């Protein structure tokens, strides 16, 4: 039911853990089945220099978290904010229909981490601008 | 890679001796048992023999056995077929039934039957007092599974059936997981209806049977040419019936040696599992459980992840996690026992069978702890103690 790429990210997840002394952190629970995902980021000059995840969830949830960390590493906050759950699922070569909701978790946790960073940096006013309608 | 199959509650391989009995009935002895020519008579004899084998395994009479397309159809027939002759009233089923009973009960609710879902305790055993109090004047039927397919708990069927009869209700048990695994004698149990399925006892898929005690009236749910003494129309699945008869005969003959062997493997597996991994909950009854069932919840990690990781090591297991189910609902069995969604989420079910050995248990106990450690490392919920 999972693509080889999903299985690869699930079996060898990239960027697992928590970054030291994070600049932003986002944690979110999944209302559908009760899973939890946490993303921590390091930010330098509005660019994500490090990102790590922790996930309690199914194979798709782990794989999408891992994929998101790869997709945003080194990206600007604006670019990272653009990443949608659909884009993550596509990057993995697709997900089974009943597993699409798992990919929401990864993008949402990332957006929360960006929001947390901006708020902590005293730039709460920028949240709407950076995250657009996603905030 | 080593392959270890720990999912015998889902299905079993057909025993090669059973397959050898079935084989001639596909290409050589393909007759229709309804015909009187030689090929037809040959097939009829095979069906009669299979029925006698099933009856003997249960301590029933041949005429009390109706072949069906499996456990699901037998359950449907027991509930719908028994109740469709009656004015809608009240039905009792346990809260932890297999969907074959649960969904049939829900269907009957739409036909104006009222249903009580009898509660179970934290071990999965039906709460006898609440059960006895649930009977009404118009309670017509009780359906409670012999042994649960998720946690393996064995229900006190003899007592539950006796209480049902005291209240004038008939008693059905879904014994799909139990037949062949533990001794079953229908007269001793006192049940009126009992379902079984071939593919859980080293027989083929798509064949099962319903025991209908003499004098118990059941209406057909499939209408047609009047096969199976008008109870179940459709040209007989002769190879399937031959396979079910042979498998059941073997299972009963080998039960005295297989049962203690499986119980020993089960207990070693459960003990090894729990001593090598912290923060686990052993689900189901500690002793009154199926010989091959180990069901454990591992806290802070999710079941589908464990299933996939074990699959990567060649080990096949199942989980009651919401993520592992098509419906994204946690196992109603584990919730029904009073646990939270978290316990269902972290559950793994290991069901042992005839071909498993001590070496399989050793292999599992070697590869599983590192998998748990890795997944916990990845879990935002895990706090090292
Ligand atoms: C307890 C129980 N009842 C009924 C069934 C359904 O049997 P079958 O797969 O033969 O339809 C199963 C197995 O899936 C089961 O475990
Ligand atoms: S996280 Fe539960 S189904 Fe994916």
Coordinates of C-alpha atoms and ligand atoms in Angstrom, one line a residue:
Chain A
X1 CA 0.0 0.0 0.0
X2 CA 3.0 2.3 0.5
X3 CA 5.4 3.4 -2.3
X4 CA 9.0 2.4 -2.0
X5 CA 9.9 6.0 -1.2
X6 CA 7.5 6.1 1.7
X7 CA 8.9 2.8 3.0
X8 CA 12.4 4.2 2.6
X9 CA 11.6 7.4 4.6
X10 CA 9.8 5.2 7.2
X11 CA 12.6 2.7 7.6
X12 CA 15.4 5.2 7.4
X13 CA 13.9 8.5 8.7
X14 CA 16.0 11.6 8.1
X15 CA 16.5 14.2 10.8
X16 CA 15.0 12.4 13.8
X17 CA 15.1 14.1 17.2
X18 CA 15.2 17.7 18.5
X19 CA 17.6 20.4 17.4
X20 CA 19.7 21.8 20.3
X21 CA 18.4 25.0 21.7
X22 CA 15.6 25.4 19.1
X23 CA 14.6 28.8 17.7
X24 CA 11.1 27.5 17.1
X25 CA 9.1 24.4 18.1
X26 CA 5.7 23.2 16.9
X27 CA 3.7 20.2 18.2
X28 CA 0.4 19.1 16.9
X29 CA -2.0 16.2 17.5
X30 CA -4.0 14.5 14.9
X31 CA -7.7 14.6 15.6
X32 CA -8.4 11.7 13.2
X33 CA -6.5 8.9 14.9
X34 CA -4.7 10.6 17.8
X35 CA -1.1 10.8 16.5
X36 CA 1.4 13.5 17.6
X37 CA 4.2 15.2 15.7
X38 CA 6.8 17.7 16.9
X39 CA 9.1 19.8 14.8
X40 CA 12.0 21.9 16.0
X41 CA 13.9 24.4 13.9
X42 CA 17.1 26.5 13.9
X43 CA 16.8 29.8 12.0
X44 CA 19.5 32.1 10.8
X45 CA 18.7 35.2 8.8
X46 CA 15.2 34.0 8.0
X47 CA 16.6 30.7 6.7
X48 CA 16.0 27.3 8.3
X49 CA 19.5 26.0 9.0
X50 CA 18.4 22.9 10.9
X51 CA 15.2 20.9 11.5
X52 CA 14.3 17.8 13.3
X53 CA 11.1 15.9 14.0
X54 CA 9.6 13.4 16.4
X55 CA 6.5 11.5 15.4
X56 CA 4.1 9.1 17.2
X57 CA 2.1 7.7 14.3
X58 CA 1.8 5.4 11.4
X59 CA 4.2 4.7 8.6
X60 CA 2.8 7.5 6.5
X61 CA 3.1 10.0 9.4
X62 CA 6.7 9.1 10.0
X63 CA 7.5 9.2 6.3
X64 CA 5.8 12.6 5.7
X65 CA 7.6 14.1 8.7
X66 CA 10.9 12.9 7.4
X67 CA 10.2 14.2 3.9
X68 CA 9.2 17.6 5.2
X69 CA 12.5 18.0 7.1
X70 CA 14.3 17.2 3.8
X71 CA 12.2 19.7 1.8
X72 CA 12.7 22.6 4.2
X73 CA 16.3 22.2 5.1
X74 CA 18.1 25.4 4.0
X75 CA 14.9 27.0 2.8
X76 CA 13.8 30.6 3.7
X77 CA 10.8 30.9 6.0
X78 CA 8.7 32.1 3.1
X79 CA 9.7 29.1 1.0
X80 CA 9.1 26.7 3.9
X81 CA 5.7 28.2 4.6
X82 CA 4.7 27.4 1.0
X83 CA 5.1 23.7 1.5
X84 CA 1.6 22.1 1.7
X85 CA 0.7 18.7 2.8
X86 CA -0.3 17.8 -0.7
X87 CA 3.2 18.7 -1.9
X88 CA 4.7 16.4 0.8
X89 CA 2.5 13.5 -0.3
X90 CA 3.4 14.1 -3.9
X91 CA 7.1 14.2 -3.1
X92 CA 6.7 10.7 -1.6
X93 CA 5.1 9.4 -4.8
X94 CA 1.6 9.5 -3.3
X95 CA -0.1 8.1 -0.2
X96 CA -3.1 5.8 0.1
X97 CA -6.3 7.8 0.3
X98 CA -7.0 6.9 4.0
X99 CA -3.5 8.1 4.9
X100 CA -3.7 11.6 3.3
X101 CA -4.7 13.1 6.6
X102 CA -1.4 12.0 8.1
X103 CA 0.5 14.4 5.9
X104 CA -1.4 17.3 7.3
X105 CA 0.4 16.7 10.6
X106 CA 3.9 17.3 9.1
X107 CA 3.1 20.6 7.3
X108 CA 1.1 21.9 10.2
X109 CA 3.8 21.2 12.8
X110 CA 6.3 23.0 10.6
X111 CA 4.1 26.0 10.3
X112 CA 3.6 26.1 14.0
X113 CA 7.3 26.0 14.5
X114 CA 7.8 29.0 12.2
X115 CA 5.0 30.8 14.0
X116 CA 6.7 30.0 17.3
X117 CA 10.0 31.3 16.0
X118 CA 8.5 34.6 14.8
X119 CA 6.6 35.1 18.0
X120 CA 9.7 34.5 20.1
X121 CA 11.7 36.9 17.9
X122 CA 9.2 39.6 18.7
X123 CA 7.8 39.5 15.2
X124 CA 4.4 38.2 15.9
X125 CA 3.2 40.8 13.4
X126 CA 5.0 39.0 10.6
X127 CA 3.2 35.7 11.2
X128 CA 0.3 36.5 8.9
X129 CA 2.6 37.8 6.2
X130 CA 4.9 34.7 6.3
X131 CA 2.4 32.0 6.7
X132 CA -0.3 33.8 4.7
X133 CA -3.7 32.3 5.1
X134 CA -2.2 29.2 6.7
X135 CA -1.7 31.0 10.0
Chain B
X1 CA 15.6 -13.5 5.3
X2 CA 13.9 -15.6 8.0
X3 CA 10.1 -15.7 7.8
X4 CA 8.1 -15.9 11.0
X5 CA 4.3 -16.0 10.8
X6 CA 2.7 -14.8 14.0
X7 CA -0.7 -14.0 12.5
X8 CA -2.6 -17.2 12.8
X9 CA -5.7 -15.4 14.1
X10 CA -5.9 -13.7 10.7
X11 CA -5.6 -16.9 8.7
X12 CA -3.5 -20.2 8.6
X13 CA -1.8 -22.0 5.8
X14 CA -3.6 -25.1 4.5
X15 CA -2.1 -28.2 6.1
X16 CA -0.5 -30.1 3.2
X17 CA -2.3 -33.3 4.3
X18 CA -5.6 -31.3 4.0
X19 CA -4.6 -30.0 0.6
X20 CA -3.9 -33.6 -0.6
X21 CA -7.4 -34.6 0.4
X22 CA -8.9 -31.7 -1.4
X23 CA -6.9 -31.8 -4.6
X24 CA -8.8 -34.6 -6.5
X25 CA -12.0 -32.6 -6.1
X26 CA -11.0 -29.8 -8.4
X27 CA -10.1 -31.6 -11.7
X28 CA -11.0 -35.3 -11.4
X29 CA -13.9 -35.6 -9.0
X30 CA -15.6 -32.4 -10.0
X31 CA -19.2 -33.7 -10.0
X32 CA -22.2 -31.8 -8.7
X33 CA -23.5 -33.6 -5.6
X34 CA -27.1 -33.0 -6.7
X35 CA -26.7 -35.3 -9.7
X36 CA -27.3 -39.0 -9.6
X37 CA -24.6 -40.1 -12.1
X38 CA -21.3 -41.5 -10.8
X39 CA -19.5 -38.2 -10.6
X40 CA -22.4 -36.7 -8.8
X41 CA -22.6 -39.6 -6.3
X42 CA -18.9 -39.4 -5.7
X43 CA -19.1 -35.8 -4.8
X44 CA -22.2 -36.4 -2.6
X45 CA -20.2 -39.1 -0.7
X46 CA -17.4 -36.6 -0.2
X47 CA -19.8 -34.0 1.2
X48 CA -21.5 -36.5 3.5
X49 CA -18.1 -37.6 4.8
X50 CA -17.0 -34.0 5.4
X51 CA -20.2 -33.3 7.3
X52 CA -19.7 -36.4 9.5
X53 CA -16.1 -35.2 10.2
X54 CA -17.3 -31.7 11.3
X55 CA -20.1 -33.2 13.3
X56 CA -17.8 -35.7 15.1
X57 CA -15.3 -32.9 15.9
X58 CA -18.1 -31.0 17.7
X59 CA -19.9 -33.9 19.3
X60 CA -22.9 -33.1 17.1
X61 CA -25.2 -35.1 14.8
X62 CA -24.5 -34.9 11.0
X63 CA -27.9 -33.3 10.4
X64 CA -27.0 -30.5 12.8
X65 CA -24.2 -29.2 10.5
X66 CA -24.8 -26.7 7.6
X67 CA -21.9 -25.7 5.4
X68 CA -21.5 -22.0 4.7
X69 CA -19.1 -19.8 2.8
X70 CA -17.2 -19.1 6.0
X71 CA -17.4 -17.7 9.5
X72 CA -19.1 -14.5 8.4
X73 CA -21.9 -16.3 6.6
X74 CA -22.4 -18.7 9.6
X75 CA -22.7 -15.7 11.9
X76 CA -25.1 -13.9 9.6
X77 CA -27.2 -17.0 9.3
X78 CA -27.2 -17.6 13.1
X79 CA -28.5 -14.1 13.8
X80 CA -30.6 -13.1 10.8
X81 CA -31.8 -16.6 10.0
X82 CA -32.8 -17.3 13.5
X83 CA -34.5 -13.9 14.2
X84 CA -36.1 -13.3 10.8
X85 CA -38.9 -15.9 11.7
X86 CA -39.8 -13.9 14.8
X87 CA -41.5 -10.6 15.6
X88 CA -38.8 -8.0 16.4
X89 CA -37.8 -8.0 20.0
X90 CA -34.5 -8.0 21.9
X91 CA -31.1 -9.4 21.2
X92 CA -27.9 -9.5 23.3
X93 CA -24.4 -9.6 21.9
X94 CA -21.1 -8.9 23.7
X95 CA -19.4 -5.5 23.2
X96 CA -16.3 -7.2 21.7
X97 CA -17.7 -9.3 18.9
X98 CA -16.1 -9.7 15.5
X99 CA -17.7 -7.4 12.9
X100 CA -19.4 -10.5 11.4
X101 CA -21.7 -10.5 14.5
X102 CA -21.5 -6.8 15.4
X103 CA -22.5 -5.5 12.0
X104 CA -25.3 -8.1 11.7
X105 CA -26.6 -6.9 15.0
X106 CA -26.5 -3.3 13.7
X107 CA -28.4 -4.5 10.6
X108 CA -31.0 -6.1 12.8
X109 CA -31.4 -2.8 14.7
X110 CA -32.4 -1.3 11.5
X111 CA -35.1 -4.1 11.2
X112 CA -36.5 -2.9 14.6
X113 CA -34.6 -5.3 16.8
X114 CA -33.3 -3.8 20.1
X115 CA -29.8 -4.8 20.9
X116 CA -27.9 -4.8 24.2
X117 CA -24.1 -4.8 23.8
X118 CA -23.1 -6.7 27.0
X119 CA -20.1 -5.2 28.7
X120 CA -16.8 -7.0 29.4
X121 CA -14.3 -6.5 32.3
X122 CA -10.7 -5.4 31.9
X123 CA -9.7 -9.0 30.9
X124 CA -12.3 -9.1 28.2
X125 CA -14.7 -11.5 30.1
X126 CA -18.4 -10.8 29.9
X127 CA -19.7 -9.2 33.1
X128 CA -22.1 -11.9 34.2
X129 CA -24.2 -9.8 36.6
X130 CA -24.8 -7.1 34.0
X131 CA -25.4 -9.8 31.4
X132 CA -28.0 -11.6 33.5
X133 CA -29.7 -8.2 34.3
X134 CA -30.0 -7.4 30.5
X135 CA -32.6 -10.1 29.7
X136 CA -36.1 -9.0 29.0
X137 CA -39.3 -10.9 28.3
X138 CA -38.8 -10.5 24.6
X139 CA -35.1 -11.4 24.5
X140 CA -34.9 -14.1 21.8
X141 CA -31.2 -14.7 21.2
X142 CA -27.8 -14.1 22.7
X143 CA -24.6 -14.2 20.6
X144 CA -21.3 -14.2 22.5
X145 CA -18.0 -15.3 21.0
X146 CA -16.3 -18.4 22.4
X147 CA -12.9 -16.7 22.2
X148 CA -11.9 -13.2 21.1
X149 CA -9.9 -12.7 17.9
X150 CA -7.9 -9.7 19.2
X151 CA -7.0 -10.5 22.9
X152 CA -7.7 -14.2 22.9
X153 CA -9.9 -14.2 26.0
X154 CA -12.1 -17.3 26.4
X155 CA -15.7 -16.6 27.6
X156 CA -17.5 -18.7 30.1
X157 CA -19.9 -20.0 27.4
X158 CA -21.5 -22.9 29.4
X159 CA -22.6 -20.5 32.1
X160 CA -23.7 -17.8 29.7
X161 CA -25.7 -20.3 27.7
X162 CA -27.4 -21.6 30.8
X163 CA -28.4 -18.1 31.9
X164 CA -29.8 -17.4 28.4
X165 CA -31.9 -20.6 28.5
X166 CA -33.2 -19.7 32.0
X167 CA -34.6 -16.6 30.3
X168 CA -36.0 -18.5 27.4
X169 CA -33.5 -17.1 24.9
X170 CA -31.5 -19.2 22.4
X171 CA -27.7 -19.0 22.5
X172 CA -25.2 -18.6 19.6
X173 CA -21.5 -18.6 19.9
X174 CA -19.0 -17.5 17.3
X175 CA -16.3 -20.1 17.9
X176 CA -14.3 -19.2 14.8
X177 CA -11.1 -18.6 16.8
X178 CA -11.7 -21.5 19.2
X179 CA -12.6 -24.5 17.1
X180 CA -9.5 -26.7 16.7
X181 CA -7.6 -24.7 19.3
X182 CA -9.5 -25.8 22.5
X183 CA -11.8 -28.8 23.1
X184 CA -15.4 -28.1 22.1
X185 CA -18.4 -30.3 22.7
X186 CA -21.7 -28.7 21.8
X187 CA -23.8 -30.9 24.1
X188 CA -21.6 -30.1 27.1
X189 CA -21.6 -26.4 26.3
X190 CA -25.4 -26.3 25.8
X191 CA -25.3 -23.9 22.9
X192 CA -28.0 -23.9 20.2
X193 CA -25.9 -22.4 17.4
X194 CA -22.2 -22.3 16.8
X195 CA -20.1 -20.8 13.9
X196 CA -16.8 -22.0 12.7
X197 CA -14.5 -21.3 9.7
X198 CA -12.0 -23.4 7.8
X199 CA -9.2 -21.0 7.3
X200 CA -8.5 -20.5 11.0
X201 CA -7.8 -24.2 11.5
X202 CA -5.4 -25.1 8.7
X203 CA -8.2 -25.6 6.2
X204 CA -9.2 -23.6 3.2
X205 CA -10.7 -20.1 3.0
X206 CA -14.3 -19.6 1.9
X207 CA -15.7 -22.5 3.8
X208 CA -17.3 -22.7 7.2
X209 CA -20.2 -24.2 9.0
X210 CA -23.0 -23.5 11.4
X211 CA -24.0 -26.0 14.0
X212 CA -27.8 -25.8 14.5
X213 CA -29.0 -27.9 17.4
X214 CA -31.9 -30.2 16.6
X215 CA -35.2 -28.4 17.1
X216 CA -33.7 -24.9 16.7
X217 CA -35.4 -23.3 13.8
X218 CA -33.4 -21.1 11.4
X219 CA -34.6 -19.6 8.1
X220 CA -32.3 -19.5 5.1
X221 CA -30.6 -16.3 4.3
X222 CA -29.7 -17.4 0.8
X223 CA -32.5 -18.6 -1.4
X224 CA -32.3 -20.9 -4.5
X225 CA -32.1 -24.5 -5.3
X226 CA -32.6 -25.8 -1.8
X227 CA -29.1 -27.2 -1.1
X228 CA -28.1 -28.1 2.5
X229 CA -31.5 -29.4 3.4
X230 CA -33.0 -26.1 2.1
X231 CA -31.0 -24.1 4.6
X232 CA -28.2 -22.8 2.3
X233 CA -28.7 -22.8 -1.4
X234 CA -25.9 -22.9 -3.9
X235 CA -23.9 -25.7 -5.5
X236 CA -21.7 -27.2 -2.8
X237 CA -18.1 -26.1 -2.5
X238 CA -17.0 -29.7 -2.5
X239 CA -13.2 -29.3 -2.2
X240 CA -13.8 -26.7 0.5
X241 CA -16.0 -29.0 2.5
X242 CA -13.6 -31.9 2.0
X243 CA -10.8 -29.6 3.3
X244 CA -12.8 -28.4 6.3
X245 CA -13.7 -31.9 7.3
X246 CA -10.1 -33.1 7.0
X247 CA -8.7 -30.1 8.7
X248 CA -11.1 -30.3 11.6
X249 CA -10.5 -34.0 12.1
X250 CA -6.7 -33.4 12.2
X251 CA -7.1 -30.4 14.5
X252 CA -9.1 -32.4 17.0
X253 CA -6.7 -35.3 16.9
X254 CA -3.6 -33.1 17.3
X255 CA -5.1 -30.7 19.9
X256 CA -3.8 -32.7 22.9
X257 CA -0.2 -32.3 21.7
X258 CA -0.5 -28.8 20.0
X259 CA -2.3 -27.1 22.8
X260 CA 0.3 -27.5 25.6
X261 CA 3.1 -26.8 23.1
X262 CA 1.5 -23.6 21.9
X263 CA 0.7 -22.5 25.5
X264 CA 4.3 -22.9 26.5
X265 CA 5.5 -20.9 23.4
X266 CA 2.9 -18.3 24.1
X267 CA 3.9 -17.9 27.8
X268 CA 7.6 -17.7 26.9
X269 CA 7.0 -15.1 24.2
X270 CA 4.8 -13.0 26.5
X271 CA 7.3 -13.2 29.4
X272 CA 10.3 -12.5 27.2
X273 CA 8.5 -9.6 25.6
X274 CA 7.5 -8.0 28.9
X275 CA 10.9 -8.5 30.6
X276 CA 12.8 -7.0 27.7
X277 CA 10.6 -4.0 27.2
X278 CA 9.4 -1.5 29.8
X279 CA 6.0 0.1 29.9
X280 CA 3.8 -2.6 28.4
X281 CA 0.3 -3.8 29.2
X282 CA -0.6 -7.5 28.7
X283 CA -4.1 -7.4 27.2
X284 CA -6.6 -10.1 27.7
X285 CA -7.1 -12.7 30.4
X286 CA -3.8 -13.9 32.0
X287 CA -4.8 -17.6 31.8
X288 CA -8.2 -18.0 30.2
X289 CA -7.0 -17.2 26.7
X290 CA -6.4 -19.0 23.4
X291 CA -3.3 -21.2 23.4
X292 CA -1.5 -19.1 20.7
X293 CA -2.6 -15.5 21.6
X294 CA -0.2 -12.9 22.9
X295 CA -1.6 -9.3 22.8
X296 CA 0.5 -6.5 24.3
X297 CA 0.3 -2.8 24.3
X298 CA 3.6 -1.0 24.1
X299 CA 3.3 2.5 25.4
X300 CA 4.5 5.7 23.5
X301 CA 4.6 4.0 20.1
X302 CA 2.1 3.2 17.4
X303 CA 1.1 -0.3 16.2
X304 CA 1.3 0.1 12.4
X305 CA 4.9 1.3 12.8
X306 CA 5.7 -1.8 14.8
X307 CA 3.9 -4.1 12.2
X308 CA 5.9 -2.5 9.4
X309 CA 9.2 -2.7 11.2
X310 CA 8.7 -6.3 12.1
X311 CA 7.6 -7.0 8.5
X312 CA 11.0 -5.6 7.5
X313 CA 12.5 -8.4 9.6
X314 CA 10.3 -11.1 8.1
X315 CA 7.9 -11.3 11.0
X316 CA 4.2 -11.0 10.3
X317 CA 2.0 -9.7 13.2
X318 CA -1.2 -7.6 13.6
X319 CA -2.2 -4.4 15.5
X320 CA -5.4 -3.0 16.9
X321 CA -4.1 0.6 16.3
X322 CA -6.4 3.1 14.7
X323 CA -3.8 3.8 12.1
X324 CA -3.7 0.1 11.1
X325 CA -7.4 -0.1 10.6
X326 CA -9.3 0.8 7.5
X327 CA -11.7 2.9 9.5
X328 CA -9.1 4.7 11.5
X329 CA -10.9 3.7 14.7
X330 CA -9.0 2.1 17.5
X331 CA -10.0 -1.6 18.2
X332 CA -13.4 -1.7 19.8
X333 CA -12.3 -4.7 21.7
X334 CA -9.5 -2.9 23.5
X335 CA -11.7 0.1 24.2
X336 CA -14.5 -2.2 25.3
X337 CA -12.2 -3.6 28.0
X338 CA -12.0 -0.1 29.4
X339 CA -8.6 0.9 28.0
X340 CA -8.0 4.3 26.4
X341 CA -7.3 4.8 22.7
X342 CA -3.5 4.9 23.6
X343 CA -3.5 1.3 24.6
X344 CA -5.2 0.3 21.4
X345 CA -2.8 2.5 19.5
X346 CA 0.3 0.7 20.9
X347 CA -1.1 -2.8 20.6
X348 CA 0.5 -5.7 18.8
X349 CA -1.1 -9.1 18.4
X350 CA 1.1 -12.1 18.0
X351 CA -0.8 -15.3 17.3
X352 CA 1.2 -18.5 17.2
X353 CA 0.3 -21.7 15.3
X354 CA 1.4 -25.2 14.4
X355 CA 4.5 -24.4 12.4
X356 CA 6.0 -22.0 15.0
X357 CA 9.0 -23.1 17.1
X358 CA 11.1 -22.0 20.0
X359 CA 13.5 -20.6 17.4
X360 CA 10.8 -18.3 16.1
X361 CA 10.2 -17.0 19.6
X362 CA 13.9 -16.4 20.1
X363 CA 14.2 -14.6 16.8
X364 CA 11.3 -12.3 17.7
X365 CA 12.7 -11.6 21.2
X366 CA 16.1 -10.7 19.5
X367 CA 14.8 -8.3 16.9
X368 CA 11.9 -6.6 18.7
X369 CA 13.5 -4.7 21.5
X370 CA 15.7 -2.6 19.2
X371 CA 12.7 -1.8 17.0
X372 CA 10.8 -0.5 20.1
X373 CA 13.9 1.5 21.2
X374 CA 14.1 3.1 17.7
X375 CA 10.5 4.0 17.6
X376 CA 10.5 5.3 21.1
X377 CA 13.5 7.4 20.2
X378 CA 11.3 8.9 17.5
X379 CA 8.3 9.4 19.7
X380 CA 7.4 12.9 21.1
X381 CA 5.5 11.1 23.9
X382 CA 8.3 9.0 25.2
X383 CA 10.1 10.1 28.3
X384 CA 13.0 7.9 29.4
X385 CA 12.7 6.7 33.0
Ligands
LIG1 C1 -14.2 -14.3 15.7 C2 -14.3 -14.3 14.2 N1 -15.6 -14.4 13.7 C3 -15.8 -14.5 12.3 C4 -14.7 -14.4 11.5 C5 -15.0 -14.4 10.0 O1 -14.7 -15.6 9.4 P1 -14.5 -15.7 7.8 O2 -13.2 -15.0 7.5 O3 -14.4 -17.2 7.5 O4 -15.7 -15.1 7.2 C6 -13.4 -14.3 12.0 C7 -12.2 -14.2 11.1 O5 -12.0 -13.3 10.3 C8 -13.2 -14.2 13.4 O6 -12.0 -14.1 13.9
LIG2 S1 -1.0 8.8 11.8 FE1 -2.7 7.5 12.2 S2 -3.2 6.8 10.2 FE2 -1.4 8.0 9.9

